[in-house]
Coordinates of C-alpha atoms and ligand atoms in Angstrom, one line a residue:
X392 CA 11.0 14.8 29.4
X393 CA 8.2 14.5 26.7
X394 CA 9.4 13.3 23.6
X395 CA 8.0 14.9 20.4
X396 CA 7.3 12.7 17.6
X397 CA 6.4 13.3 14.2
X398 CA 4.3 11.4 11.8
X399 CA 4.2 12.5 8.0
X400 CA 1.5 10.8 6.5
X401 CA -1.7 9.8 7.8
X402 CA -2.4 6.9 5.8
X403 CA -3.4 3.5 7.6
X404 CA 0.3 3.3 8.4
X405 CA 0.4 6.6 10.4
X406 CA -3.2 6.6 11.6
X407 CA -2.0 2.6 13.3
X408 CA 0.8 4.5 14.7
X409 CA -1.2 7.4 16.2
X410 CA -3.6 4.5 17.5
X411 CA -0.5 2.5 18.9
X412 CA 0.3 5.6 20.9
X413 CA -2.9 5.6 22.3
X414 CA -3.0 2.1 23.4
X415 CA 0.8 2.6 25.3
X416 CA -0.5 6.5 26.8
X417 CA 0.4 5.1 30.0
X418 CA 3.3 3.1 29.3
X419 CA 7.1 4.2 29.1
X420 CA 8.3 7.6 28.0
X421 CA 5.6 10.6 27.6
X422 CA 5.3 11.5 24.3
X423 CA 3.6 13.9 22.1
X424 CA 2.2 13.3 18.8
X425 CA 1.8 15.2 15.9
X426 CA 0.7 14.0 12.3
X427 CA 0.9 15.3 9.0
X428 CA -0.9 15.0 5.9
X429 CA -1.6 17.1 2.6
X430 CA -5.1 15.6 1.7
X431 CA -8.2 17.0 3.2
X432 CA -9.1 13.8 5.1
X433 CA -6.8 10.8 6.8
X434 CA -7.1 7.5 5.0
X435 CA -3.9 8.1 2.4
X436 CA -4.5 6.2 -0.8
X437 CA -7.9 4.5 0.7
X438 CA -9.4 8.2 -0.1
X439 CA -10.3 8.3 -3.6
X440 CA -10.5 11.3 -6.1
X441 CA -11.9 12.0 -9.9
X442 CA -8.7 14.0 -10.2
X443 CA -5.3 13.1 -11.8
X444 CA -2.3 14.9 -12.1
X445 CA -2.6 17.9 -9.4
X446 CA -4.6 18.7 -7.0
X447 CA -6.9 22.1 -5.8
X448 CA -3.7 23.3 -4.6
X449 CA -1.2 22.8 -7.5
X450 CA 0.1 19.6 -5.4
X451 CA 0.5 15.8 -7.1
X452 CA -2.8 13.7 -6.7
X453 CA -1.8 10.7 -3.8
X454 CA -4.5 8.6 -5.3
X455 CA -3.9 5.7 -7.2
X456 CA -7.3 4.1 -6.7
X457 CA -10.3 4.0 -8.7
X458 CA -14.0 3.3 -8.9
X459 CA -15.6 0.5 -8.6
X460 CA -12.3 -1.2 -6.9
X461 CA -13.1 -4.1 -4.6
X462 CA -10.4 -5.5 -2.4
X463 CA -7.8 -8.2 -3.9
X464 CA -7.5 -10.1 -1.0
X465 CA -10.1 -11.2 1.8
X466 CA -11.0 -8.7 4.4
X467 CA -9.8 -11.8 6.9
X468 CA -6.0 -11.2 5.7
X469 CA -6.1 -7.2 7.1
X470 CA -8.9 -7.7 10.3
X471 CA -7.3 -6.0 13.4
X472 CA -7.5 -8.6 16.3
X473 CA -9.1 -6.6 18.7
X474 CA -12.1 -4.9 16.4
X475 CA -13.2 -7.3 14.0
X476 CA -15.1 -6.4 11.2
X477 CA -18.6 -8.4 12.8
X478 CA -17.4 -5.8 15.6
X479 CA -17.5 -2.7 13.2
X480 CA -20.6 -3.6 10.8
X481 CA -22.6 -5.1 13.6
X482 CA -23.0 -8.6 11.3
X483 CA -20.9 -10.6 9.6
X484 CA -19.9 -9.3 5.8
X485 CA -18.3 -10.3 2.0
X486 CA -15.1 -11.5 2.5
X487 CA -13.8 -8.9 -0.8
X488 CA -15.4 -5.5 -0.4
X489 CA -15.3 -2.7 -1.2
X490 CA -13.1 0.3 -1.2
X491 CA -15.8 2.3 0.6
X492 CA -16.6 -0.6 3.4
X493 CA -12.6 -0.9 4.4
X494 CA -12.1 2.8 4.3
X495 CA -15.2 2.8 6.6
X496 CA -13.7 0.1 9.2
X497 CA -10.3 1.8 9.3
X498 CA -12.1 5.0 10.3
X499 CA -14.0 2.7 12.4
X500 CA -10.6 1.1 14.3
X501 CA -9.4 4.5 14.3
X502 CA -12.3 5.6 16.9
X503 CA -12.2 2.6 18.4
X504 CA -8.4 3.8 19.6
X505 CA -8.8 7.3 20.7
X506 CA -7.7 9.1 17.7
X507 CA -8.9 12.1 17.1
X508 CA -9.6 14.6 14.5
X509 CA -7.1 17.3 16.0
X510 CA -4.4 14.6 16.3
X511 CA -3.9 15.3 12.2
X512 CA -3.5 18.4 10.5
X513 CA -5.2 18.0 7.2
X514 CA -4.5 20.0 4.0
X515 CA -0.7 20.6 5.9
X516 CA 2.3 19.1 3.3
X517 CA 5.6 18.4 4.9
X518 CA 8.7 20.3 2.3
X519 CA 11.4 19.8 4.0
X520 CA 13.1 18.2 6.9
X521 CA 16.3 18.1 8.9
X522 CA 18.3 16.8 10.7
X523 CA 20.6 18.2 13.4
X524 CA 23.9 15.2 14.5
X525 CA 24.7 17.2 17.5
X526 CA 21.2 18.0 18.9
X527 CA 19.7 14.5 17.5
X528 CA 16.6 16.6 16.3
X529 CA 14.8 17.0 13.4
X530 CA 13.4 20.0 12.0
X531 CA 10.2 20.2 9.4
X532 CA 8.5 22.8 7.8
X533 CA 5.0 21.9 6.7
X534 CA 3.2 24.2 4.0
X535 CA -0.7 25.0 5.4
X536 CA -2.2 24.6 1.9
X537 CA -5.1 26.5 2.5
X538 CA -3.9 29.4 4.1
X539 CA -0.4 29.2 1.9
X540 CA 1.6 29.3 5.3
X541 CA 4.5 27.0 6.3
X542 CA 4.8 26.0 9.9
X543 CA 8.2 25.1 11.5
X544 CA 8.8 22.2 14.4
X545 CA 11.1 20.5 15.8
X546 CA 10.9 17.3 16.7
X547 CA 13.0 14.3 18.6
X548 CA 11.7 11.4 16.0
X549 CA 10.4 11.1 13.1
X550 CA 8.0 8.3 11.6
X551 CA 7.9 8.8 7.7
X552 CA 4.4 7.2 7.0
X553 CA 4.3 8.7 3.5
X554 CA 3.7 5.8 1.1
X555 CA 5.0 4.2 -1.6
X556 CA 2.2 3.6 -4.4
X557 CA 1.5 7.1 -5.3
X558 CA 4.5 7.9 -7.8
X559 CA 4.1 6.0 -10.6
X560 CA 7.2 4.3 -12.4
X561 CA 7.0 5.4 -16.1
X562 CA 8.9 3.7 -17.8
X563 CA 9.8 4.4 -21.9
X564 CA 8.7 2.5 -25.1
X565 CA 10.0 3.5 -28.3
X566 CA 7.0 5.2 -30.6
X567 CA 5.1 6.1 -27.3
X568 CA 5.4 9.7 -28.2
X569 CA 3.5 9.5 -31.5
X570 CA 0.9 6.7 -30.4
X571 CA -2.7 7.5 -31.8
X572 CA -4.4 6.4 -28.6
X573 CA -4.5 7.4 -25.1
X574 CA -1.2 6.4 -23.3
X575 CA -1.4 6.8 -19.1
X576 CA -0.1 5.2 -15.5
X577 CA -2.1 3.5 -13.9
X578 CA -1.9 5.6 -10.6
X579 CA -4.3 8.2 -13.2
X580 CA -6.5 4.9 -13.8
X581 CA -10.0 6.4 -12.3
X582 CA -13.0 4.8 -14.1
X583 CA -13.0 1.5 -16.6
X584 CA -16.2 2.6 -18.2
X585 CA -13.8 4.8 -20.5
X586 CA -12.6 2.0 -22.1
X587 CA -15.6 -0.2 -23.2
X588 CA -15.9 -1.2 -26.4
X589 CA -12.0 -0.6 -27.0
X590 CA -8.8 -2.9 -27.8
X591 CA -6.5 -2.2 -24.1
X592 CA -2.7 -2.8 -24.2
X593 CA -1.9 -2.8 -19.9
X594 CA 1.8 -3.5 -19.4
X595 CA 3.2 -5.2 -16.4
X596 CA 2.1 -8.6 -14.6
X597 CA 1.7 -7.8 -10.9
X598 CA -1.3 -6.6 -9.0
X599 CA -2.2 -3.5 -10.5
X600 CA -2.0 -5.3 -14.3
X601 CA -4.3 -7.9 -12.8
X602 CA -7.1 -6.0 -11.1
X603 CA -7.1 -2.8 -14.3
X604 CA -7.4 -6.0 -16.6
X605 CA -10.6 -7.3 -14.9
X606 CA -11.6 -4.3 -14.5
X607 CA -11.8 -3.2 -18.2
X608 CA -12.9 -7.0 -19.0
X609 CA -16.2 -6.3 -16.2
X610 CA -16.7 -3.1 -17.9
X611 CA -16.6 -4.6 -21.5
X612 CA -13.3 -3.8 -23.2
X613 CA -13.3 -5.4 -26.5
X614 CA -9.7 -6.7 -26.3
X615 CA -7.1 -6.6 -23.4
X616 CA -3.6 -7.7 -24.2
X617 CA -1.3 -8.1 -21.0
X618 CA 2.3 -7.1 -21.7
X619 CA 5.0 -8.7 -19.3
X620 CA 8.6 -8.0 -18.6
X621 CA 9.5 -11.2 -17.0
X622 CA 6.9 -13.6 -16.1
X623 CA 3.2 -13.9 -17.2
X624 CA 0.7 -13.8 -14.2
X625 CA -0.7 -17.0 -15.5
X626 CA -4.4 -17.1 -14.9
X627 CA -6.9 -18.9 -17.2
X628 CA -8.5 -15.7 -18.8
X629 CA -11.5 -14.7 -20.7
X630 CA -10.9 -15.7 -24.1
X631 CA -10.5 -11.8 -24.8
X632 CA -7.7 -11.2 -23.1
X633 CA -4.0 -13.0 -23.2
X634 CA -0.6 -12.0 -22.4
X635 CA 2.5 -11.2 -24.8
X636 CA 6.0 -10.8 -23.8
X637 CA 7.6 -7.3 -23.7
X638 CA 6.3 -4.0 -26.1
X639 CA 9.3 -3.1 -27.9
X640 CA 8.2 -1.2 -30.3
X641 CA 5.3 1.6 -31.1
X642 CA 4.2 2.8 -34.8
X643 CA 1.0 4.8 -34.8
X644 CA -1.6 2.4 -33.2
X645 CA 0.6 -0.8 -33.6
X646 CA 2.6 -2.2 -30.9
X647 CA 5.3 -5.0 -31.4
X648 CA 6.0 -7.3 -29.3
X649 CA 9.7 -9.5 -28.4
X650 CA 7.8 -12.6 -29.5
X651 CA 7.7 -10.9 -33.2
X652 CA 3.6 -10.5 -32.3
X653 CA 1.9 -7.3 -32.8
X654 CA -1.5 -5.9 -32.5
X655 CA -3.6 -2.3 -32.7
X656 CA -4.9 -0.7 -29.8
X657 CA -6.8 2.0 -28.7
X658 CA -4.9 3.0 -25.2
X659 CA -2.0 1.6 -23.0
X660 CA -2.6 1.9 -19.6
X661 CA 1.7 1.2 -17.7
X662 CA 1.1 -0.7 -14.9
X663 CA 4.7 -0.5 -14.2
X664 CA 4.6 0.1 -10.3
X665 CA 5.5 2.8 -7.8
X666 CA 8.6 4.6 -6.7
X667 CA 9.9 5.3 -2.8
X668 CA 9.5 9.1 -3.6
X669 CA 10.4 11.4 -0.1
X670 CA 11.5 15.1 -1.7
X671 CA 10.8 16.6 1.3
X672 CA 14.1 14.0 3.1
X673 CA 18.1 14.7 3.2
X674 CA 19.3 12.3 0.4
X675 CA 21.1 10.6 3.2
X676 CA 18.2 9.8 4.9
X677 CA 16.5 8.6 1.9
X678 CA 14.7 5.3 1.8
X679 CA 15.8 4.4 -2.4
X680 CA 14.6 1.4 -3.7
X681 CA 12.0 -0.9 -5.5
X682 CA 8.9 -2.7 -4.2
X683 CA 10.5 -5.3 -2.2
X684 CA 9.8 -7.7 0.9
X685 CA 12.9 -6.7 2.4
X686 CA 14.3 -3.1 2.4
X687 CA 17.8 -1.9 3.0
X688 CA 18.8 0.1 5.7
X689 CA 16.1 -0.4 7.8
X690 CA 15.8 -2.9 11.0
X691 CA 12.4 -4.8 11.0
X692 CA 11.7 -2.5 7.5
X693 CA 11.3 0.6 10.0
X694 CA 14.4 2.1 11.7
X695 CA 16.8 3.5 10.0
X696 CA 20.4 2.8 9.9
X697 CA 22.3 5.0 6.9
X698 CA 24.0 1.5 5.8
X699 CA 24.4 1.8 1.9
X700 CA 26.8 4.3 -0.3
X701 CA 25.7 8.0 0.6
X702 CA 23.5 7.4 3.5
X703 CA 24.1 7.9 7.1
X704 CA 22.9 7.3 10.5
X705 CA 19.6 9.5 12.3
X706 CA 20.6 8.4 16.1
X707 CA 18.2 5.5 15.9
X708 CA 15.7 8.1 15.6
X709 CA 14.2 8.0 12.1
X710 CA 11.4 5.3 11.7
X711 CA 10.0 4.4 8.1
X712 CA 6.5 2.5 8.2
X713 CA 4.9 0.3 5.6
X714 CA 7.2 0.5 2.7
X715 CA 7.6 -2.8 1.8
X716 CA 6.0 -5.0 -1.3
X717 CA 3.3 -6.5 0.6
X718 CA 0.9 -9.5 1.5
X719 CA -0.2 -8.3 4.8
X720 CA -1.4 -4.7 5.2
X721 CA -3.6 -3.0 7.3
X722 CA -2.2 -5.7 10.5
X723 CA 1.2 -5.1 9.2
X724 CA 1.1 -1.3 9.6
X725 CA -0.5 -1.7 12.9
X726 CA 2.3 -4.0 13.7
X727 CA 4.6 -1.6 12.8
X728 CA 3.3 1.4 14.2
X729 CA 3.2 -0.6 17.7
X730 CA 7.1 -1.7 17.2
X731 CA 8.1 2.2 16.7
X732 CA 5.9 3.6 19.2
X733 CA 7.3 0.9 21.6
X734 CA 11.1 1.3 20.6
X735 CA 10.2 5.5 21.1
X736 CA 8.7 4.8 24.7
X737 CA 11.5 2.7 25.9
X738 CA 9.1 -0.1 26.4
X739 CA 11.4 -2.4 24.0
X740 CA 14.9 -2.7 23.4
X741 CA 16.9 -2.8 20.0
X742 CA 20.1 -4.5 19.6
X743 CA 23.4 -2.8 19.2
X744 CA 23.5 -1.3 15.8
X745 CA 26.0 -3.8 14.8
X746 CA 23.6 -6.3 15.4
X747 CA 20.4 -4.4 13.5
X748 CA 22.9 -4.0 10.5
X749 CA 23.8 -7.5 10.1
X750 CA 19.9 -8.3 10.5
X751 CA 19.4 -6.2 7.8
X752 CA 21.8 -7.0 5.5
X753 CA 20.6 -10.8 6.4
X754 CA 17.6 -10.0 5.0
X755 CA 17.6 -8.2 2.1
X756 CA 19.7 -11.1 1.0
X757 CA 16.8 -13.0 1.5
X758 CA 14.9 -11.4 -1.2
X759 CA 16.3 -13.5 -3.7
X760 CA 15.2 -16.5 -2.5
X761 CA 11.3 -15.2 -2.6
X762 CA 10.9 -16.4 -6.0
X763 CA 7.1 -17.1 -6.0
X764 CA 4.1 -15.9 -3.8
X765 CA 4.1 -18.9 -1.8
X766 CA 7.7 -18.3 -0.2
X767 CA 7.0 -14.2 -0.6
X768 CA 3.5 -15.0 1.8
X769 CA 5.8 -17.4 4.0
X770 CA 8.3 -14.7 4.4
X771 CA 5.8 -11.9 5.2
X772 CA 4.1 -14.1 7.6
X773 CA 7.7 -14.9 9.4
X774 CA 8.2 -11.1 9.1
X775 CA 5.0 -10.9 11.3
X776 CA 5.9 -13.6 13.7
X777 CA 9.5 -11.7 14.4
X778 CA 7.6 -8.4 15.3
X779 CA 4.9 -10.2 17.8
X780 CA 7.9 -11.6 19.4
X781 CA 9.9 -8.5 19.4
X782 CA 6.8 -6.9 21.3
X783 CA 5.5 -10.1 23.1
X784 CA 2.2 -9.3 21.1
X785 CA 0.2 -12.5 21.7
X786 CA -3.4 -12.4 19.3
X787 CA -2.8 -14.2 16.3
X788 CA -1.6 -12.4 13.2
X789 CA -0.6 -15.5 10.8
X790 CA -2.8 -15.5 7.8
X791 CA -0.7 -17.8 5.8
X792 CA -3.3 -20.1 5.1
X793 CA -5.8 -17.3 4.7
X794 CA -3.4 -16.1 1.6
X795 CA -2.5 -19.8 0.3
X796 CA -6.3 -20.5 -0.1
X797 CA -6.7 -16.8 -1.8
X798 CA -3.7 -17.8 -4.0
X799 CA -5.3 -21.3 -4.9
X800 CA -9.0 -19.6 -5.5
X801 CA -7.4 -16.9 -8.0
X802 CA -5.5 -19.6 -10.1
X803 CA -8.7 -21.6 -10.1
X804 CA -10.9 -19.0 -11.4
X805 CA -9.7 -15.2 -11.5
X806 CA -13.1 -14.3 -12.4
X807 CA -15.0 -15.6 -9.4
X808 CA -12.3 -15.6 -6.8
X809 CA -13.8 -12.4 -4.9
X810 CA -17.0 -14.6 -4.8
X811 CA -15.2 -16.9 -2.6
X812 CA -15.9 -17.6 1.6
X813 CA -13.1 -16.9 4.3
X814 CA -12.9 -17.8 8.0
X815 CA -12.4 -15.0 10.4
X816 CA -9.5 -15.7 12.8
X817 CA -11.1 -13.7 15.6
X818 CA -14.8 -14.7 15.3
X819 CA -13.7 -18.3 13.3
X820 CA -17.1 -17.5 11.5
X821 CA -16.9 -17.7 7.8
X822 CA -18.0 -15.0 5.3
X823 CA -21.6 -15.0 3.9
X824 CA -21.8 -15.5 -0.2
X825 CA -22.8 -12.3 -2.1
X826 CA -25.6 -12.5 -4.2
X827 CA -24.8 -10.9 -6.5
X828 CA -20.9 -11.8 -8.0
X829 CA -18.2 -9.8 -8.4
X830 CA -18.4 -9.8 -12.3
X831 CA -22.0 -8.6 -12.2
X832 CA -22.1 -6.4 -8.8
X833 CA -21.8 -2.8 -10.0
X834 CA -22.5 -1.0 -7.1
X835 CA -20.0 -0.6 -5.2
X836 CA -21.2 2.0 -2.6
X837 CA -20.8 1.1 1.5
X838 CA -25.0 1.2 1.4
X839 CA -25.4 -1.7 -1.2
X840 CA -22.6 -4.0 0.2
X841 CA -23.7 -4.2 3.4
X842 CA -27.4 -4.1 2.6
X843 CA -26.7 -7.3 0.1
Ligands
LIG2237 P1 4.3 -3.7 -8.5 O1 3.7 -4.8 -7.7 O2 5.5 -3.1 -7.9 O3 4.6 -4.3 -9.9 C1 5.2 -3.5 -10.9 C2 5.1 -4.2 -12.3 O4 5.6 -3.4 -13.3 C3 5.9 -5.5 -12.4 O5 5.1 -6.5 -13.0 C4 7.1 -5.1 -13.2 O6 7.6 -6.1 -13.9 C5 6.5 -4.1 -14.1 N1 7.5 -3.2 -14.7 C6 8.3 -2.3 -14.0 N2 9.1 -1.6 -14.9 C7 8.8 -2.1 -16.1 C8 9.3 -1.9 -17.4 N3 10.2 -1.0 -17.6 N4 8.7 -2.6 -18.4 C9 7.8 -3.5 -18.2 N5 7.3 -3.8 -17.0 C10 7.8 -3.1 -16.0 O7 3.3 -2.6 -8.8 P2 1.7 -2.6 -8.9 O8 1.3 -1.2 -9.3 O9 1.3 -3.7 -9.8 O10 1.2 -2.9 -7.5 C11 1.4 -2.0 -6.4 C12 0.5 -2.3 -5.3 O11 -0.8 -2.0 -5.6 C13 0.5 -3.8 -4.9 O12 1.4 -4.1 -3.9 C14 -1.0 -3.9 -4.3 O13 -1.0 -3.6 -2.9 C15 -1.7 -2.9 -5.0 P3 8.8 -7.2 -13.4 O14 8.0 -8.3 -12.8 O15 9.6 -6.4 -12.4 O16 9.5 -7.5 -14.6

């Protein structure tokens, strides 16, 4: 018997899960493969678009990046094991590049697996699904967007690889309404240059906060005021930008702040995080919840047991793939798409469900403990340890180091740390220096980065 799987979302957590089926084609169960996505190419929120709001086709823009965005993290921290980034470019690069040069070596690992175009159908966005108890199937209809059709399959699991940093969280301020300056999300955030010259308030104090504030600082805001709900991030900035406690209050261009503080600005830019947003799910099957390490109701953070109020159970059959707050990424989702393609082959074992439930209720009572990134990055890397076990996976995946040394370069200098050196863990080479830093490099195209 073949089983048929579906993938919604061809992201790099669905495209590692087409190429993990590729790399088991001859082990365990037969299976065929089918992937979903509504943009025009694969690549999910590493594709990025001038457009905000909706889309060609009337449907919400996934994008949430923006021009000009260089990676947070070292390329080291998210380099698959078995195509290293000297293997895709030919010659060792930056450790931080940019958005262009990772898109391009995911496209690059993708090839390097098999995948093919036809093994995603583009412009296709997934409205519905079902799920039969007695038949252990799912149904899902899928709207062709460009020839206004819906399609109908069935299927025996389904991966939902749909992500979770494209809805924005928007939260309210009082006086927001009648604020005389442009007030947006940050998932519309598209091009910095808009804001030079101008007094920025950007609330919230985690990555996106961080990297829309240097942003706006390389392209020459005048003023950027960081508003936080409940902890600073705590970097030695620019003398032009600080950070204020809570905005509770708006009155024409004049925000107030808990610590009694106010000042005027020009635009605030709510860089107040994502939701888990799947319309298209059974409420029961619904993955609810905020950007955490570790998620309810789902073993290993990808199969589903219907364990909290109003959920229930999908046979084992329902797999959820990178939807956790994250320090790993692109190895992670590669990870995981391994771990589900081998639990759907029979090639691993899971426990009784007993045992995945008290696993995962284990865990997400761990999240309280993960207090600061140190423990959140120790946690993550365990996280990664337990899945190369689980799959007797034997490269080495532990960047904890990799990420305490990216940790300790940002709270020296968040200014320069992109300018910074990392050791591959494959080629154990480190990174050439760019010669031109990140504060001043403002080309950002593949061409320039790899020329440089
Ligand atoms: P995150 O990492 O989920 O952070 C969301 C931030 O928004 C966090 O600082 C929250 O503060 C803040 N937040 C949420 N709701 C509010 C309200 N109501 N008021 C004030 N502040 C609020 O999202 P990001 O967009 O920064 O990053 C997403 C991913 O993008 C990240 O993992 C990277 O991979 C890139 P809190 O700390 O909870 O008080």
């Amino acid at each position: 018997m073949v089983v048929r799987v579906c993938i919604i979302g061809a992201g790099p957590s669905g495209m590692s899960t087409l190429a993990m089926f590729n790399k088991l084609k001859d082990q365990g169960v037969e299976c065929e493969v089918r992937c979903f996505d509504k943009q025009e190419q694969p690549g999910g929120l590493w594709n990025v678009t001038w457009r905000t709001g909706t889309d060609e086709f009337g449907e919400p823009v996934h994008c949430s990046q923006y021009r000009d965005l260089f990676s947070n993290g070292p390329k080291e921290c998210l380099e698959f094991p078995d195509y290293t980034f000297d293997d895709h470019f030919g010659k060792p690069i930056l450790s931080c590049p940019p958005r262009e040069v990772l898109i391009d070596y995911l496209r690059g690992y993708w090839k390097f697996r098999g995948v093919k175009k036809e093994d995603v159908l583009t412009r296709h966005v997934v409205r519905n699904v079902s799920f039969d108890d007695k038949t252990a199937t799912f149904t899902v209809r899928a709207r062709n967007l460009v020839q206004g059709l819906d399609v109908e399959q069935e299927f025996d699991r389904l991966i939902v690889a749909s992500g979770h940093f494209s809805v924005p969280n928007v939260p309210h301020f009082e006086g927001i309404e009648t604020f005389e300056g442009r007030a947006m999300h940050s998932h519309d955030f598209r091009n910095a240059r808009e804001f030079t010259g101008k007094r920025i308030l950007v609330i919230g104090s985690s990555y996106s906060a961080e990297d829309i504030t240097l942003q706006l600082f390389k392209f020459g805001a005048e003023q950027i005021t960081i508003s936080y709900r409940t902890a600073k991030l705590g970097f030695k900035w620019p003398e032009n930008i600080h950070e204020v406690p809570l905005l509770m209050k708006i009155e024409g261009k004049t925000c107030h702040f808990k610590d009694g503080t106010s000042g005027d600005y020009d635009a605030i830019i709510l860089c107040t995080g994502y939701k888990h947003h799947f319309p298209f799910m059974p409420p029961e099957l619904t993955l609810q919840n905020g950007n955490i390490f570790n998620l309810p109701n789902l073993y290993r953070n990808v199969q589903w047991y219907g364990v909290t109020e109003g959920k229930k159970d999908a046979s084992s059959r329902l797999f959820y793939l990178g939807m956790e707050d994250q320090f790993y990424t692109f190895t992670m989702f590669m990870m995981q798409g391994l771990w589900a393609a081998s639990v759907i082959k029979g090639i691993i074992q899971t426990p009784e469900r007993e045992e995945c439930v008290e696993d995962i209720e284990k865990r997400y009572a761990e999240n309280a403990n993960l207090t600061d990134c140190f423990k959140m990055i120790d946690s993550q890397t365990d996280y990664m340890k337990q899945l190369s076990a689980d799959l007797n996976y034997t490269e080495v995946l532990d960047c904890g180091e990799l990420f305490y040394q990216w940790e300790q370069n940002k709270h020296d200098d968040i200014i320069t740390y992109r300018d910074k050196c990392y050791k591959s863990l494959y080629t154990l080479k480190d990174s050439p220096v760019h010669p031109i830093p990140w504060v001043k490099c403002y080309d950002d195209s593949l061409e320039a980065f790899i020329s440089a």
